[in-house]
């Protein structure tokens, strides 16, 4: 959900095409957020974790999340993502949101 605001229409179309949602043409971000909710609900329905706490069975510490963000960027040497480019700071925020 961290990157949906970079292209809400793309997420909204995903919701329409995959989940059969009705497009909110006045505000596609409403459809986009609903698509994300449907996806998370589906993952839960098949027993798939959607947070780091669910995945690890414990909360991830700030120190571990910072280490993961640094390693993900090869110590600041690269970014990740195409729809929305993420550097170390943004990746850390993704990890924080995924608790």
PDB file of C-alpha atoms in Angstrom:
ATOM      1  CA  UNK A   1       0.000   0.000   0.000  1.00  0.00           C
ATOM      2  CA  UNK A   2       3.028   2.297   0.378  1.00  0.00           C
ATOM      3  CA  UNK A   3       3.372   2.922  -3.352  1.00  0.00           C
ATOM      4  CA  UNK A   4      -0.252   2.989  -4.532  1.00  0.00           C
ATOM      5  CA  UNK A   5      -0.413   6.783  -4.463  1.00  0.00           C
ATOM      6  CA  UNK A   6       2.221   6.924  -7.229  1.00  0.00           C
ATOM      7  CA  UNK A   7      -0.337   5.422  -9.630  1.00  0.00           C
ATOM      8  CA  UNK A   8      -3.729   4.862  -7.982  1.00  0.00           C
ATOM      9  CA  UNK A   9      -5.379   4.113 -11.321  1.00  0.00           C
ATOM     10  CA  UNK A  10      -3.111   1.098 -11.807  1.00  0.00           C
ATOM     11  CA  UNK A  11      -4.149  -0.314  -8.431  1.00  0.00           C
ATOM     12  CA  UNK A  12      -7.785   0.542  -9.146  1.00  0.00           C
ATOM     13  CA  UNK A  13      -7.678  -1.334 -12.469  1.00  0.00           C
ATOM     14  CA  UNK A  14      -6.157  -4.286 -10.612  1.00  0.00           C
ATOM     15  CA  UNK A  15      -9.142  -4.204  -8.253  1.00  0.00           C
ATOM     16  CA  UNK A  16     -11.611  -4.065 -11.120  1.00  0.00           C
ATOM     17  CA  UNK A  17      -9.892  -6.790 -13.160  1.00  0.00           C
ATOM     18  CA  UNK A  18      -8.944  -9.177 -10.349  1.00  0.00           C
ATOM     19  CA  UNK A  19     -11.515  -8.607  -7.618  1.00  0.00           C
ATOM     20  CA  UNK A  20     -14.468  -7.449  -9.716  1.00  0.00           C
ATOM     21  CA  UNK A  21     -14.697  -4.098  -7.952  1.00  0.00           C
ATOM     22  CA  UNK A  22     -16.674  -1.205  -9.381  1.00  0.00           C
ATOM     23  CA  UNK A  23     -14.450   1.678 -10.462  1.00  0.00           C
ATOM     24  CA  UNK A  24     -14.914   4.885  -8.530  1.00  0.00           C
ATOM     25  CA  UNK A  25     -14.317   7.286 -11.425  1.00  0.00           C
ATOM     26  CA  UNK A  26     -14.626  10.318  -9.139  1.00  0.00           C
ATOM     27  CA  UNK A  27     -11.793   9.040  -6.937  1.00  0.00           C
ATOM     28  CA  UNK A  28      -9.900   5.989  -8.241  1.00  0.00           C
ATOM     29  CA  UNK A  29      -7.821   5.930  -5.051  1.00  0.00           C
ATOM     30  CA  UNK A  30     -10.944   4.661  -3.243  1.00  0.00           C
ATOM     31  CA  UNK A  31     -11.019   1.667  -5.592  1.00  0.00           C
ATOM     32  CA  UNK A  32      -7.251   1.275  -5.233  1.00  0.00           C
ATOM     33  CA  UNK A  33      -7.449   1.081  -1.433  1.00  0.00           C
ATOM     34  CA  UNK A  34     -10.322  -1.407  -1.668  1.00  0.00           C
ATOM     35  CA  UNK A  35      -8.218  -3.533  -4.044  1.00  0.00           C
ATOM     36  CA  UNK A  36      -5.394  -3.556  -1.511  1.00  0.00           C
ATOM     37  CA  UNK A  37      -7.834  -4.564   1.244  1.00  0.00           C
ATOM     38  CA  UNK A  38      -9.203  -7.380  -0.921  1.00  0.00           C
ATOM     39  CA  UNK A  39      -5.686  -8.614  -1.612  1.00  0.00           C
ATOM     40  CA  UNK A  40      -4.754  -8.609   2.084  1.00  0.00           C
ATOM     41  CA  UNK A  41      -8.014 -10.404   2.915  1.00  0.00           C
ATOM     42  CA  UNK A  42      -7.258 -13.024   0.261  1.00  0.00           C
ATOM     43  CA  UNK A  43      -3.750 -13.581   1.603  1.00  0.00           C
ATOM     44  CA  UNK A  44      -5.209 -14.077   5.089  1.00  0.00           C
ATOM     45  CA  UNK A  45      -7.779 -16.529   3.703  1.00  0.00           C
ATOM     46  CA  UNK A  46      -4.992 -18.790   2.426  1.00  0.00           C
ATOM     47  CA  UNK A  47      -2.958 -18.460   5.622  1.00  0.00           C
ATOM     48  CA  UNK A  48      -0.320 -16.172   4.140  1.00  0.00           C
ATOM     49  CA  UNK A  49       1.223 -13.614   6.504  1.00  0.00           C
ATOM     50  CA  UNK A  50       0.810  -9.963   5.576  1.00  0.00           C
ATOM     51  CA  UNK A  51       2.947  -8.384   8.286  1.00  0.00           C
ATOM     52  CA  UNK A  52       6.423  -9.067   9.580  1.00  0.00           C
ATOM     53  CA  UNK A  53       4.930  -9.908  12.975  1.00  0.00           C
ATOM     54  CA  UNK A  54       2.670 -12.557  11.421  1.00  0.00           C
ATOM     55  CA  UNK A  55       5.574 -13.910   9.381  1.00  0.00           C
ATOM     56  CA  UNK A  56       8.138 -14.084  12.193  1.00  0.00           C
ATOM     57  CA  UNK A  57       5.831 -14.645  15.147  1.00  0.00           C
ATOM     58  CA  UNK A  58       7.341 -11.618  16.881  1.00  0.00           C
ATOM     59  CA  UNK A  59       7.617  -7.901  16.311  1.00  0.00           C
ATOM     60  CA  UNK A  60      10.556  -6.689  14.255  1.00  0.00           C
ATOM     61  CA  UNK A  61      12.794  -4.267  16.131  1.00  0.00           C
ATOM     62  CA  UNK A  62      13.709  -0.852  14.764  1.00  0.00           C
ATOM     63  CA  UNK A  63      17.348  -1.944  14.693  1.00  0.00           C
ATOM     64  CA  UNK A  64      16.580  -4.977  12.517  1.00  0.00           C
ATOM     65  CA  UNK A  65      14.404  -2.917  10.166  1.00  0.00           C
ATOM     66  CA  UNK A  66      17.183  -0.343   9.762  1.00  0.00           C
ATOM     67  CA  UNK A  67      19.681  -3.098   9.010  1.00  0.00           C
ATOM     68  CA  UNK A  68      17.363  -4.629   6.407  1.00  0.00           C
ATOM     69  CA  UNK A  69      16.803  -1.250   4.724  1.00  0.00           C
ATOM     70  CA  UNK A  70      20.554  -0.610   4.550  1.00  0.00           C
ATOM     71  CA  UNK A  71      21.215  -4.052   3.089  1.00  0.00           C
ATOM     72  CA  UNK A  72      18.351  -3.725   0.610  1.00  0.00           C
ATOM     73  CA  UNK A  73      20.031  -0.635  -0.843  1.00  0.00           C
ATOM     74  CA  UNK A  74      23.526  -2.136  -0.755  1.00  0.00           C
ATOM     75  CA  UNK A  75      24.516   0.439   1.854  1.00  0.00           C
ATOM     76  CA  UNK A  76      22.895   3.297  -0.036  1.00  0.00           C
ATOM     77  CA  UNK A  77      24.374   2.385  -3.428  1.00  0.00           C
ATOM     78  CA  UNK A  78      21.054   1.619  -5.148  1.00  0.00           C
ATOM     79  CA  UNK A  79      17.334   2.172  -5.069  1.00  0.00           C
ATOM     80  CA  UNK A  80      14.548  -0.319  -5.727  1.00  0.00           C
ATOM     81  CA  UNK A  81      11.207  -0.066  -7.467  1.00  0.00           C
ATOM     82  CA  UNK A  82       9.864   1.228 -10.732  1.00  0.00           C
ATOM     83  CA  UNK A  83       6.430   2.642 -10.001  1.00  0.00           C
ATOM     84  CA  UNK A  84       7.886   4.547  -7.071  1.00  0.00           C
ATOM     85  CA  UNK A  85      11.636   4.564  -6.521  1.00  0.00           C
ATOM     86  CA  UNK A  86      12.521   3.673  -2.940  1.00  0.00           C
ATOM     87  CA  UNK A  87      15.724   4.550  -1.168  1.00  0.00           C
ATOM     88  CA  UNK A  88      16.839   3.491   2.292  1.00  0.00           C
ATOM     89  CA  UNK A  89      14.522   5.967   4.060  1.00  0.00           C
ATOM     90  CA  UNK A  90      11.451   4.846   2.089  1.00  0.00           C
ATOM     91  CA  UNK A  91      12.275   1.152   2.477  1.00  0.00           C
ATOM     92  CA  UNK A  92      12.555   1.642   6.230  1.00  0.00           C
ATOM     93  CA  UNK A  93       9.088   3.220   6.185  1.00  0.00           C
ATOM     94  CA  UNK A  94       7.741   0.196   4.265  1.00  0.00           C
ATOM     95  CA  UNK A  95       9.178  -2.105   6.935  1.00  0.00           C
ATOM     96  CA  UNK A  96       7.656   0.048   9.682  1.00  0.00           C
ATOM     97  CA  UNK A  97       4.258  -0.104   7.971  1.00  0.00           C
ATOM     98  CA  UNK A  98       4.587  -3.872   7.606  1.00  0.00           C
ATOM     99  CA  UNK A  99       4.850  -4.546  11.336  1.00  0.00           C
TER     100      UNK A  99
END
